Coordinates of C-alpha atoms in Angstrom, one line a residue:
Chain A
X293 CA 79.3 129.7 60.4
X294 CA 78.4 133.2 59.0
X295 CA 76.2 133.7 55.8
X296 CA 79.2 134.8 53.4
X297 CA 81.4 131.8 54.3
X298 CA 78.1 129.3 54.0
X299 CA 78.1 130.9 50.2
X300 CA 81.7 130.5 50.2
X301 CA 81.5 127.1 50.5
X302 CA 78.5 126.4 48.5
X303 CA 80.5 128.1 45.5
X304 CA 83.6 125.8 45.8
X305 CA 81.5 122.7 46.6
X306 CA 79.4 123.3 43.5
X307 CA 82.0 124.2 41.3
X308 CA 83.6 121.2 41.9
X309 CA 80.6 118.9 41.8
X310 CA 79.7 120.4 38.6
X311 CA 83.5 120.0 37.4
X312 CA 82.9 116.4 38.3
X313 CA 79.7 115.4 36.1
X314 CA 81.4 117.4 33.4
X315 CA 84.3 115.2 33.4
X316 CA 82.0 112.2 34.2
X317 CA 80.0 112.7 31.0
X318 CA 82.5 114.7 28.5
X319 CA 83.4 110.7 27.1
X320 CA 80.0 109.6 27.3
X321 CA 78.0 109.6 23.7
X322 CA 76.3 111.1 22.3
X323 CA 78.8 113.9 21.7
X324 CA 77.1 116.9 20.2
X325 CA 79.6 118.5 18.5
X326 CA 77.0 120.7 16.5
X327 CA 76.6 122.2 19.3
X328 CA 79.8 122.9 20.4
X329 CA 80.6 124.5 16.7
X330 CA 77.6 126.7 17.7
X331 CA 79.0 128.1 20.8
X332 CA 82.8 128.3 19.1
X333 CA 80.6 130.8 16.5
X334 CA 79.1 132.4 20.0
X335 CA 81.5 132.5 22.3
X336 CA 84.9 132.6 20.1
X337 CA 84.1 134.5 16.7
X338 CA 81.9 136.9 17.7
X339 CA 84.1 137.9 20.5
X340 CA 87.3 138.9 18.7
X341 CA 86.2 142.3 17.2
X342 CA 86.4 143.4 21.4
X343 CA 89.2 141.8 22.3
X344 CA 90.7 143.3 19.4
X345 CA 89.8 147.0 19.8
X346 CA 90.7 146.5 23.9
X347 CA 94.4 145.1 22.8
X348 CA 95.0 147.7 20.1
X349 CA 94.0 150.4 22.8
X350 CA 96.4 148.9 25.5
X351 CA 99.1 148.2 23.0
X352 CA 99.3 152.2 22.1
X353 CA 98.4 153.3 25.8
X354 CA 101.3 151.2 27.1
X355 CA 103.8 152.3 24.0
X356 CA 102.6 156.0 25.1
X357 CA 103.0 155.4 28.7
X358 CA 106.7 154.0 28.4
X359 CA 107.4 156.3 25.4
X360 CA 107.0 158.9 28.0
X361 CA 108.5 157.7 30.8
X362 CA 111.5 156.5 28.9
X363 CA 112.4 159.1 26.3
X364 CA 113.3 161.7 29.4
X365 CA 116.1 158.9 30.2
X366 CA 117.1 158.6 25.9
X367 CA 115.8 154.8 26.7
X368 CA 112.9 155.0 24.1
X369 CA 114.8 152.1 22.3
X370 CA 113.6 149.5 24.8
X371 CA 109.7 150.1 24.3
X372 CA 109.1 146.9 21.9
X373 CA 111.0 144.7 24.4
X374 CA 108.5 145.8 27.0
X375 CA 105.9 146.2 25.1
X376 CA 106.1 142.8 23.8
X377 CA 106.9 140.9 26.5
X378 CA 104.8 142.4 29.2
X379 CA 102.0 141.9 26.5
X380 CA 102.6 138.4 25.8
X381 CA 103.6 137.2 29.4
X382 CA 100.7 139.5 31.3
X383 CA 98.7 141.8 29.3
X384 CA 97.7 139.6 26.2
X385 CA 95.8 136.7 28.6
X386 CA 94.7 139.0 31.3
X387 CA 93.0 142.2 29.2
X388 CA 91.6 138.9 27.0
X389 CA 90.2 136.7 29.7
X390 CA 88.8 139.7 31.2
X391 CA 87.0 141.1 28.6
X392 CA 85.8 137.4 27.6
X393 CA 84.8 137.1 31.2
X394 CA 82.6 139.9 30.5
X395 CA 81.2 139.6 27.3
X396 CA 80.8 135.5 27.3
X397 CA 80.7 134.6 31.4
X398 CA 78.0 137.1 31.8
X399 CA 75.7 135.4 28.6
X400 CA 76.6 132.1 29.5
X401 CA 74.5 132.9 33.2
X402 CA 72.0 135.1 31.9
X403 CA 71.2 132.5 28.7
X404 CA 71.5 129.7 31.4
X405 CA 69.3 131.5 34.3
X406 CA 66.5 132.2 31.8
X407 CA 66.2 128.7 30.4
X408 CA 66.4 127.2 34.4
X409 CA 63.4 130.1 34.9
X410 CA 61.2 129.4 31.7
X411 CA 61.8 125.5 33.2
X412 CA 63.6 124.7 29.7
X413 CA 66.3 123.0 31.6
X414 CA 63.9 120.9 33.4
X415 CA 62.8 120.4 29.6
X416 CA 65.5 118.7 28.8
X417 CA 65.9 116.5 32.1
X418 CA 61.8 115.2 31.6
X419 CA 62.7 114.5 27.8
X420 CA 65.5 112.4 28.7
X421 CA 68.7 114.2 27.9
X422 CA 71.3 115.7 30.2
X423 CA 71.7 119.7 30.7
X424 CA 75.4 119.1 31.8
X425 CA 76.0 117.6 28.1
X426 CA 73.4 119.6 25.8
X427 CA 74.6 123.0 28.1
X428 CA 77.7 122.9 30.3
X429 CA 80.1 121.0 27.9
X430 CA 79.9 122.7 25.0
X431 CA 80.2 126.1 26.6
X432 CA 83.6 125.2 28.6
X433 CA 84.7 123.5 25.5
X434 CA 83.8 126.5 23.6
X435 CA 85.5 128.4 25.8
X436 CA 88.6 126.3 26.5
X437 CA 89.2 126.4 22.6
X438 CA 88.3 130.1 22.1
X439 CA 90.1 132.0 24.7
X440 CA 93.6 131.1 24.1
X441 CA 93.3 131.7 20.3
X442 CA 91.6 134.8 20.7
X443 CA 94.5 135.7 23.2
X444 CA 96.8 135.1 20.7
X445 CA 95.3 137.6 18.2
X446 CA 95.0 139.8 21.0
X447 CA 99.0 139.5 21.8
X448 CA 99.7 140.1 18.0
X449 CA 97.3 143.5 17.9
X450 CA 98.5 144.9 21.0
X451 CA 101.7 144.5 19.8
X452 CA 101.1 146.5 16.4
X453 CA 99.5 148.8 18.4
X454 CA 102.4 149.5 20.2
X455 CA 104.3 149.8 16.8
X456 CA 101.3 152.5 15.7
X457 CA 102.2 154.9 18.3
X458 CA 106.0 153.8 18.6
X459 CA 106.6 154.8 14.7
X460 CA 103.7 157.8 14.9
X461 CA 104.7 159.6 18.1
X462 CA 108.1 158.4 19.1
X463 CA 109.7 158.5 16.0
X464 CA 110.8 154.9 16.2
X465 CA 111.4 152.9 12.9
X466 CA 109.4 150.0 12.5
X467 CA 111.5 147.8 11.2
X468 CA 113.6 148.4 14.3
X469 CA 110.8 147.7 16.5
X470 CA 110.0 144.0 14.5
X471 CA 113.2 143.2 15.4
X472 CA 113.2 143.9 18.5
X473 CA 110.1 142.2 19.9
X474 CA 111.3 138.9 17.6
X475 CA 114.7 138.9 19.5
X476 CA 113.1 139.7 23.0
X477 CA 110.1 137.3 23.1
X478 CA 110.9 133.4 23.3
X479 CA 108.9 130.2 22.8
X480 CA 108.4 130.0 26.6
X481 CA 107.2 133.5 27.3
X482 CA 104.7 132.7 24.5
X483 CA 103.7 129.5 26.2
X484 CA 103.5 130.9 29.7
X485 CA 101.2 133.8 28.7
X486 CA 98.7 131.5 26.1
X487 CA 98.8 128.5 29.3
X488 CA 97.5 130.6 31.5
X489 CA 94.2 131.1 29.7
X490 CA 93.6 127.5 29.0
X491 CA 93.2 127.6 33.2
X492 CA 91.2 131.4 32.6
X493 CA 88.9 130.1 30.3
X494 CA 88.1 127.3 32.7
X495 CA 87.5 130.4 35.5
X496 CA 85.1 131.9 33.6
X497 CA 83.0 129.2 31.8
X498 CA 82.4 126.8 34.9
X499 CA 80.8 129.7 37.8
X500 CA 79.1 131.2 34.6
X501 CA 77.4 127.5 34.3
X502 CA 76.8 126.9 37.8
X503 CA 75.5 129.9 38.6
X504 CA 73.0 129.8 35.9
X505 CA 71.9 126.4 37.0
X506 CA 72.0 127.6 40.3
X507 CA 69.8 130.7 39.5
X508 CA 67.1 131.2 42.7
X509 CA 64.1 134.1 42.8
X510 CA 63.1 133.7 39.4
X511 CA 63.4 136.5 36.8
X512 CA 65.0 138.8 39.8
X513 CA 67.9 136.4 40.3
X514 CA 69.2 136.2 36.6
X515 CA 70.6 139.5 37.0
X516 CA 72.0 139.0 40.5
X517 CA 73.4 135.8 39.2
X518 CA 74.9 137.4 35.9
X519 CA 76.5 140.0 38.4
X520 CA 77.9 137.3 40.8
X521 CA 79.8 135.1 37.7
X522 CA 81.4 138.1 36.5
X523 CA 82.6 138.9 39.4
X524 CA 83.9 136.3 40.5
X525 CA 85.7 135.1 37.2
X526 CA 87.2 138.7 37.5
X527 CA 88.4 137.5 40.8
X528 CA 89.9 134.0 40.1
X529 CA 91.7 135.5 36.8
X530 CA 93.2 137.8 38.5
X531 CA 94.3 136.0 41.8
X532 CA 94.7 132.8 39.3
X533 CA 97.2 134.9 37.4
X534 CA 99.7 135.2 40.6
X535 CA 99.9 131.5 41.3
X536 CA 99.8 130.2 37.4
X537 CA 102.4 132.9 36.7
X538 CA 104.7 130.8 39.7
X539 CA 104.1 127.6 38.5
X540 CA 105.0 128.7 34.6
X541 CA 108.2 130.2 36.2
X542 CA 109.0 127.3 37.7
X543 CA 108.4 125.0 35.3
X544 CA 110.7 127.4 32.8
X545 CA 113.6 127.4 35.2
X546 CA 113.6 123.7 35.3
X547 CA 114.5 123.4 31.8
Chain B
X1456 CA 47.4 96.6 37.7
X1457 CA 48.8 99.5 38.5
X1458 CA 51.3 101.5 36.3
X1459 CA 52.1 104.3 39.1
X1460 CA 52.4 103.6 42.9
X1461 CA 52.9 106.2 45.8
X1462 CA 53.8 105.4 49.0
X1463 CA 54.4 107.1 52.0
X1464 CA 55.9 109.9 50.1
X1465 CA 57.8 112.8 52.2
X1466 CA 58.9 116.6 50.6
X1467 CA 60.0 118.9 52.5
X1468 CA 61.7 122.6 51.1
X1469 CA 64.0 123.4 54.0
X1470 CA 62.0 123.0 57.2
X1471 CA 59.1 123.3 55.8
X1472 CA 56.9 120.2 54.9
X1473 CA 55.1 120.4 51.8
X1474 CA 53.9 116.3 51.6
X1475 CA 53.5 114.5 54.4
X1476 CA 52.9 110.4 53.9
X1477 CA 50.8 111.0 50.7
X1478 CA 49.3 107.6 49.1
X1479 CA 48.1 107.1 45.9
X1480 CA 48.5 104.8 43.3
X1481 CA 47.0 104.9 39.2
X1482 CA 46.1 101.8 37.4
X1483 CA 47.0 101.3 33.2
X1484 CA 45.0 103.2 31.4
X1485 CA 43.6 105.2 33.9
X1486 CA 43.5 109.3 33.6
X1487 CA 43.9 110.4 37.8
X1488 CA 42.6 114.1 38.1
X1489 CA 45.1 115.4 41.1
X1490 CA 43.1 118.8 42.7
X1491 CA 44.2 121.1 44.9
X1492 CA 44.4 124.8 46.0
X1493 CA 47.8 127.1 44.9
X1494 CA 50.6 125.9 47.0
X1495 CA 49.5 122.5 47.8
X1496 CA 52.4 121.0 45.9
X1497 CA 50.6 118.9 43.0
X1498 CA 53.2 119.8 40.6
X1499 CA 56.0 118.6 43.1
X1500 CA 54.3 115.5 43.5
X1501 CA 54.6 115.5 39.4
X1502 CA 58.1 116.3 39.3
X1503 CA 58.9 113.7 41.6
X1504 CA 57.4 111.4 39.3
X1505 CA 60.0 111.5 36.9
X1506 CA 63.0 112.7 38.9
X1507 CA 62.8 116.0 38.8
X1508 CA 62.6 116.5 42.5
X1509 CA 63.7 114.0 45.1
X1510 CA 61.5 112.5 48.1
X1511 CA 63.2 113.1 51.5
X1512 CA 61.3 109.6 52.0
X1513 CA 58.9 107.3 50.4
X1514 CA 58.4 105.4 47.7
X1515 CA 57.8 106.6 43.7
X1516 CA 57.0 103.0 41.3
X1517 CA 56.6 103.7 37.8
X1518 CA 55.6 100.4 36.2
X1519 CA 57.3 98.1 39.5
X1520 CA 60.4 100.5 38.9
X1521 CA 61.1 103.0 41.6
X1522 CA 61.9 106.0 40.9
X1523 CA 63.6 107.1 43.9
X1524 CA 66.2 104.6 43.6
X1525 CA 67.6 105.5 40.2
X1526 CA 70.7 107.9 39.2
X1527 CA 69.9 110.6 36.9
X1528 CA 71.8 108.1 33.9
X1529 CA 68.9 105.6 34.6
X1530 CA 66.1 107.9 34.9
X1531 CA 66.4 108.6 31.2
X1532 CA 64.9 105.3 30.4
X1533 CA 62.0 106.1 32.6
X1534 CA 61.8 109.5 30.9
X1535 CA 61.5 108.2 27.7
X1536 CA 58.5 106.6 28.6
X1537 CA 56.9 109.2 30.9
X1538 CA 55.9 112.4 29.4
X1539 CA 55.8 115.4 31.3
X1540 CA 53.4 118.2 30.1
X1541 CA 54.9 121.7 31.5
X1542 CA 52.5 124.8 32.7
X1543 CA 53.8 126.8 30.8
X1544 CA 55.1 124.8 27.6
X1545 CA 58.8 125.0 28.6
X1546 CA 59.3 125.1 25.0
X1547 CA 63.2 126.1 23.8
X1548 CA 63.1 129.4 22.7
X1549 CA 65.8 128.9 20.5
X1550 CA 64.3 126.1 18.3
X1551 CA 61.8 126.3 16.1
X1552 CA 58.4 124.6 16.4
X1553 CA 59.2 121.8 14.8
X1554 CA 62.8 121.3 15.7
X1555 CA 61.2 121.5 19.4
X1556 CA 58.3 118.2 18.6
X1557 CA 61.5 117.2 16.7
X1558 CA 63.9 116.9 19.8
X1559 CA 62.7 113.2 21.3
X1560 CA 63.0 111.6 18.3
X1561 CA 66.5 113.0 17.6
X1562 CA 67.4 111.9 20.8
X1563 CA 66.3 108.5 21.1
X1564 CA 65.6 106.9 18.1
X1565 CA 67.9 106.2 15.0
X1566 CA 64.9 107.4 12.5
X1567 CA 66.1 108.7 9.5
X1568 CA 65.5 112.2 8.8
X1569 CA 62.5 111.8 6.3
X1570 CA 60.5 109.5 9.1
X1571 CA 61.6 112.0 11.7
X1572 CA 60.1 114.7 9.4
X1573 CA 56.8 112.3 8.8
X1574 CA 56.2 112.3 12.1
X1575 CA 56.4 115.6 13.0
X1576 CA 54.3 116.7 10.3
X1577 CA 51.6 114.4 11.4
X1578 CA 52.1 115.1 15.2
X1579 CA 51.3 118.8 13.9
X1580 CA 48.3 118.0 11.8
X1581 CA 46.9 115.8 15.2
X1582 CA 47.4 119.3 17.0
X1583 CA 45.9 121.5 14.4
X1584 CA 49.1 123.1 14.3
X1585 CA 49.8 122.7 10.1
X1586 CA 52.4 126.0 9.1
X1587 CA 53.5 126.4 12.6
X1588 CA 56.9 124.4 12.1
X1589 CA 59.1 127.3 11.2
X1590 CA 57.8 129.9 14.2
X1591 CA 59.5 130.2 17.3
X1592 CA 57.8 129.7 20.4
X1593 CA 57.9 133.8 21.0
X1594 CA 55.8 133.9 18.3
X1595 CA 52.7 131.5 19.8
X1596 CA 49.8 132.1 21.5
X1597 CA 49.6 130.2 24.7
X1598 CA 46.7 127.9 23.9
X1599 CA 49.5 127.3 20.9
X1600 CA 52.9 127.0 23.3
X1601 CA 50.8 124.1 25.3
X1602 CA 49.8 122.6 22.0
X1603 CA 53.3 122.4 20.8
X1604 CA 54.7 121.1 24.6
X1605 CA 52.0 118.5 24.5
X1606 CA 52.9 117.7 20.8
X1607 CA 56.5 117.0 22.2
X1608 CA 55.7 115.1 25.1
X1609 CA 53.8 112.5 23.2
X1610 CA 55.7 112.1 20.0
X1611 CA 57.8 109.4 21.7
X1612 CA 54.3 107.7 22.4
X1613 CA 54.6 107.1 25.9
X1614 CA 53.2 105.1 28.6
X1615 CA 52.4 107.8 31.0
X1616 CA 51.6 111.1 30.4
X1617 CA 52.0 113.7 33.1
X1618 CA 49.8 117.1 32.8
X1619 CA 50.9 120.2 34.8
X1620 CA 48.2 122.5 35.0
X1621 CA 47.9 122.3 31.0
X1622 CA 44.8 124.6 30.6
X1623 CA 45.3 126.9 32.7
X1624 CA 45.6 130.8 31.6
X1625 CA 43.3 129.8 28.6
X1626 CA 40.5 131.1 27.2
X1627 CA 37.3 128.5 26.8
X1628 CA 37.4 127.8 23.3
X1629 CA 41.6 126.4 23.9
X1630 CA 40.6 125.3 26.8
X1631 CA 38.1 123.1 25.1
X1632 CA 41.0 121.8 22.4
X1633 CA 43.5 120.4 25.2
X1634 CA 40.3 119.1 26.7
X1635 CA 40.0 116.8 23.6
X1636 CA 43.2 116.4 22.8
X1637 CA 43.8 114.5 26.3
X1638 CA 40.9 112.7 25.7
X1639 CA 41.9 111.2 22.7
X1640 CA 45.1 110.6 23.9
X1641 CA 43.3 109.0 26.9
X1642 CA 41.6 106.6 24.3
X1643 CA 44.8 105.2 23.5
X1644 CA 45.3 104.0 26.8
X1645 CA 48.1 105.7 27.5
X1646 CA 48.5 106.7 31.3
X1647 CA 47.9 110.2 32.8
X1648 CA 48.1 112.2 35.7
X1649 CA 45.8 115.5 35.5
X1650 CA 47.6 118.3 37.9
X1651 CA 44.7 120.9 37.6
X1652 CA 42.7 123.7 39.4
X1653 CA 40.0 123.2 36.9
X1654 CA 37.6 121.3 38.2
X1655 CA 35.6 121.7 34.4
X1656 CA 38.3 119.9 32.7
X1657 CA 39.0 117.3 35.8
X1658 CA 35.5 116.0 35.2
X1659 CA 36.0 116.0 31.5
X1660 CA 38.5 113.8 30.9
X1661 CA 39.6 112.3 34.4
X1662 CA 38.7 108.6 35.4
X1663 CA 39.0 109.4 39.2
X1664 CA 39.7 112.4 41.2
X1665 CA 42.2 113.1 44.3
X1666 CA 42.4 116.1 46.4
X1667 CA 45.7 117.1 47.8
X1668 CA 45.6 119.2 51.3
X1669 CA 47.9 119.6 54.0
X1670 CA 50.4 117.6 52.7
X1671 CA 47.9 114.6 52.5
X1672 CA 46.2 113.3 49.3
X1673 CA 42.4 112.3 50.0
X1674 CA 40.8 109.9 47.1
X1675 CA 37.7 111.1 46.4
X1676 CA 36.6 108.3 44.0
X1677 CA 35.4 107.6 40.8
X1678 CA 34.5 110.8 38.5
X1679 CA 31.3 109.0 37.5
X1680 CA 29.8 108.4 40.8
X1681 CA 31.2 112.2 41.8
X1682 CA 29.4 113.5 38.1
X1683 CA 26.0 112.1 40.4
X1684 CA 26.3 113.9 43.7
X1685 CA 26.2 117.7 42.7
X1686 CA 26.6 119.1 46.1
X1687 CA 29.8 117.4 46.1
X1688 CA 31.0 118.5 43.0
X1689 CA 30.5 122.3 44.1
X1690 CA 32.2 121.5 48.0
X1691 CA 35.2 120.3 45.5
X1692 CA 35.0 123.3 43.4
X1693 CA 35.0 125.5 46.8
X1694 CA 37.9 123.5 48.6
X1695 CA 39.8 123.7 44.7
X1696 CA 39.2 128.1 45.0
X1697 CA 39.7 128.5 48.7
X1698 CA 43.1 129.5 48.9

């Protein structure tokens, strides 16, 4: 067995183990919700102001972008139904999960890696409390909760960004353009988009825990392990993305 | 009787064997000094005590309970009555002082809030660390980091106390205090296991000494008949440097 499928398989297996005493203990008192409100504040609050500016940014890029492209064929008129729905079916989630991936996957390990170094998570095995409750839980939770709301702000700034550069440089009135994007985007668009992330946030939060716990070479490793959960949250969102998208599709054209 | 029994116990970190068959056992009461060069694996030996690390064989009774045998769920009983002194502290960087002494009690006991706060203040003022509550552990000195991790390990008043290395990196004079300190925690008759390359402090406030080489623990009897044969003493301090 080579070295990168042994790693392979060490990831999956503990992913899923970790998964496992998660689940096994998420029932199990004591609860610790003060600590979940903590990392809500951490993880979900203090990451909106980037997932706001990145929306706003790709909101106008993408207005500009099909402005262009479209004006040449006197089509302009259809940039808030693409805007809109490409934002709230792909954009939105994606540009959000990623950035949180970023921002929020990479603390989670580095915070993680330097208490497994500095033995603080032995700490709080030898005083008789579990890491996967006081540290795992409420940082998926966190996440879980965080992610799809701040996706939602996200959807609703790209959007007006769109509207910015659609009324500022394509000479498109915005009252026009509301209208538009309410007629275009549906309940189920909505719900396929914000779904997605519940399933992103989950990407993100669980490697970012196990490979803190899992943190080897001392100080050395905390960077290598930081590197290793971003990447490969980047990676599972973005393959994720493919197959979610299929099974949201499919459950909508069952209805 | 004895509170902590170790039999045939087997560690190995991949293929290499780091314990191999060590015996010892520590009666109530009694403080067991646990010497060694760098490397030997004393604090393993420690760890395995309460869980931390696993045996690949062998045998780990804490008070006719073994260890080995019990899911991390049950250890926490165990854990609550086996304190475990780190190196280094291990202190949570993002609590305060006190809320770090603080954190056993929260955890285990349904005190109210003004007892908790009682007996934090008085765990402090046994540690001559009065106005320390409010720092964070960034902001200690080491000889104070060990104070506070020994100040948490024993608020729960436990059975057993386990010492990692607990002076070392200190200058003489804090060197001195956690000397004391474990002795007067000895007098309470409280358990311990000393994991130290200071021979100075194993003498101090150990009942008995063992030396751990090889993967093999050799008792090396009581510290009073020891404190009698000087030559001895200095072989142990030689064995203790020679790494």
């Amino acid at each position: 067995m080579t070295a990168k499928t042994e790693k392979f398989l060490d990831f999956v297996g503990g992913n899923t183990v970790l998964t496992g005493q998660m689940l096994r203990d998420l029932f199990r008192r004591p609860l610790y919700l003060d600590l979940l409100i903590v990392q809500i504040q951490s993880v979900g609050v203090r990451s909106l102001p980037l997932v706001l500016v990145v929306a706003m940014s790709v909101g106008m890029v993408m207005a500009l972008q099909f402005g262009i492209g479209l004006q040449k064929f006197g089509a302009k008129l259809y940039i808030p139904k693409l805007v809109s729905i490409s934002f709230i079916r792909e954009l939105g989630p994606i540009f959000a999960s990623l950035m949180f991936a970023a921002r929020v996957g990479a603390g989670i390990t580095s915070e993680i890696a330097s208490m497994v170094v500095t033995q603080q998570i032995d700490a709080i095995r030898a005083l008789g409390t579990s890491p996967i409750k006081k540290i795992v839980i409420p940082r998926v939770l966190a996440c879980v909760i965080c992610l799809p709301i701040l996706t939602a702000f996200a959807n609703a700034i790209g959007i007006f960004g769109g509207l910015v550069v659609g009324s500022l440089d394509l000479r498109l009135d915005a009252g026009f353009y509301w209208q538009k994007v309410f007629s275009t985007v549906v309940l189920a668009d909505y719900l396929s988009g914000i779904g997605k992330t519940f399933f992103f946030a989950l990407f993100i939060a669980i490697p970012a825990c196990y490979y803190g716990l899992n943190v080897e070479r001392g100080t050395q490793g905390v960077g290598v392990a930081t590197t290793r959960a971003v990447v490969s949250s980047s990676i599972m969102i973005l393959v994720g993305d493919y197959f979610l998208t299929k099974v949201f599709w499919i459950i909508q054209s069952w209805r | 009787m004895e509170m902590i029994e170790v039999s045939h116990f087997r560690k190995m970190f991949g293929k290499k064997v780091i314990h191999d068959d060590v015996n010892f056992d520590v009666k109530k009461g009694e403080c067991l000094g646990l010497l060694g060069g760098s490397g030997a694996g004393k604090s393993v030996i420690l760890r395995s005590l309460i869980g931390l690390e696993r045996p690949d064989s062998g045998k780990i009774q804490i008070d006719g309970t073994d260890v080995t045998q019990l899911d991390e769920s049950d250890l926490i009983e165990i854990r609550k009555r086996v304190a475990y002194v780190f190196q280094n502290g291990a202190l949570f960087d993002s609590m305060t002082v006190y809320d770090n002494i603080a954190y056993p009690l929260c955890e285990h006991t349904n005190l109210s809030k003004h007892e908790i706060r009682d007996r934090v203040l008085s765990t402090l003022q046994m540690f001559n660390l009065q106005g320390a509550e409010s720092l964070l552990p960034a902001e200690l000195s080491g000889g104070m980091q060990k104070r506070v991790g020994l100040a948490r390990a024993i608020i729960m008043k436990p059975d057993v106390i386990l010492y990692d290395e607990p002076t070392a990196g200190l200058d003489p004079a804090n060197t001195v205090k956690i000397q004391n300190l474990i002795v007067q925690l000895k007098s309470t008759g409280v358990t311990s296991i000393l994991v130290t390359h200071d021979l100075d402090t194993a003498i101090r406030v150990c009942d008995r000494l063992a030396f751990l080489e090889d993967g093999h623990v050799e008792n090396l009897g009581a510290v009073a008949d020891l404190k009698k044969d000087p030559v001895q003493i200095l072989q142990l301090f030689v064995r203790g440097q020679g790494d």
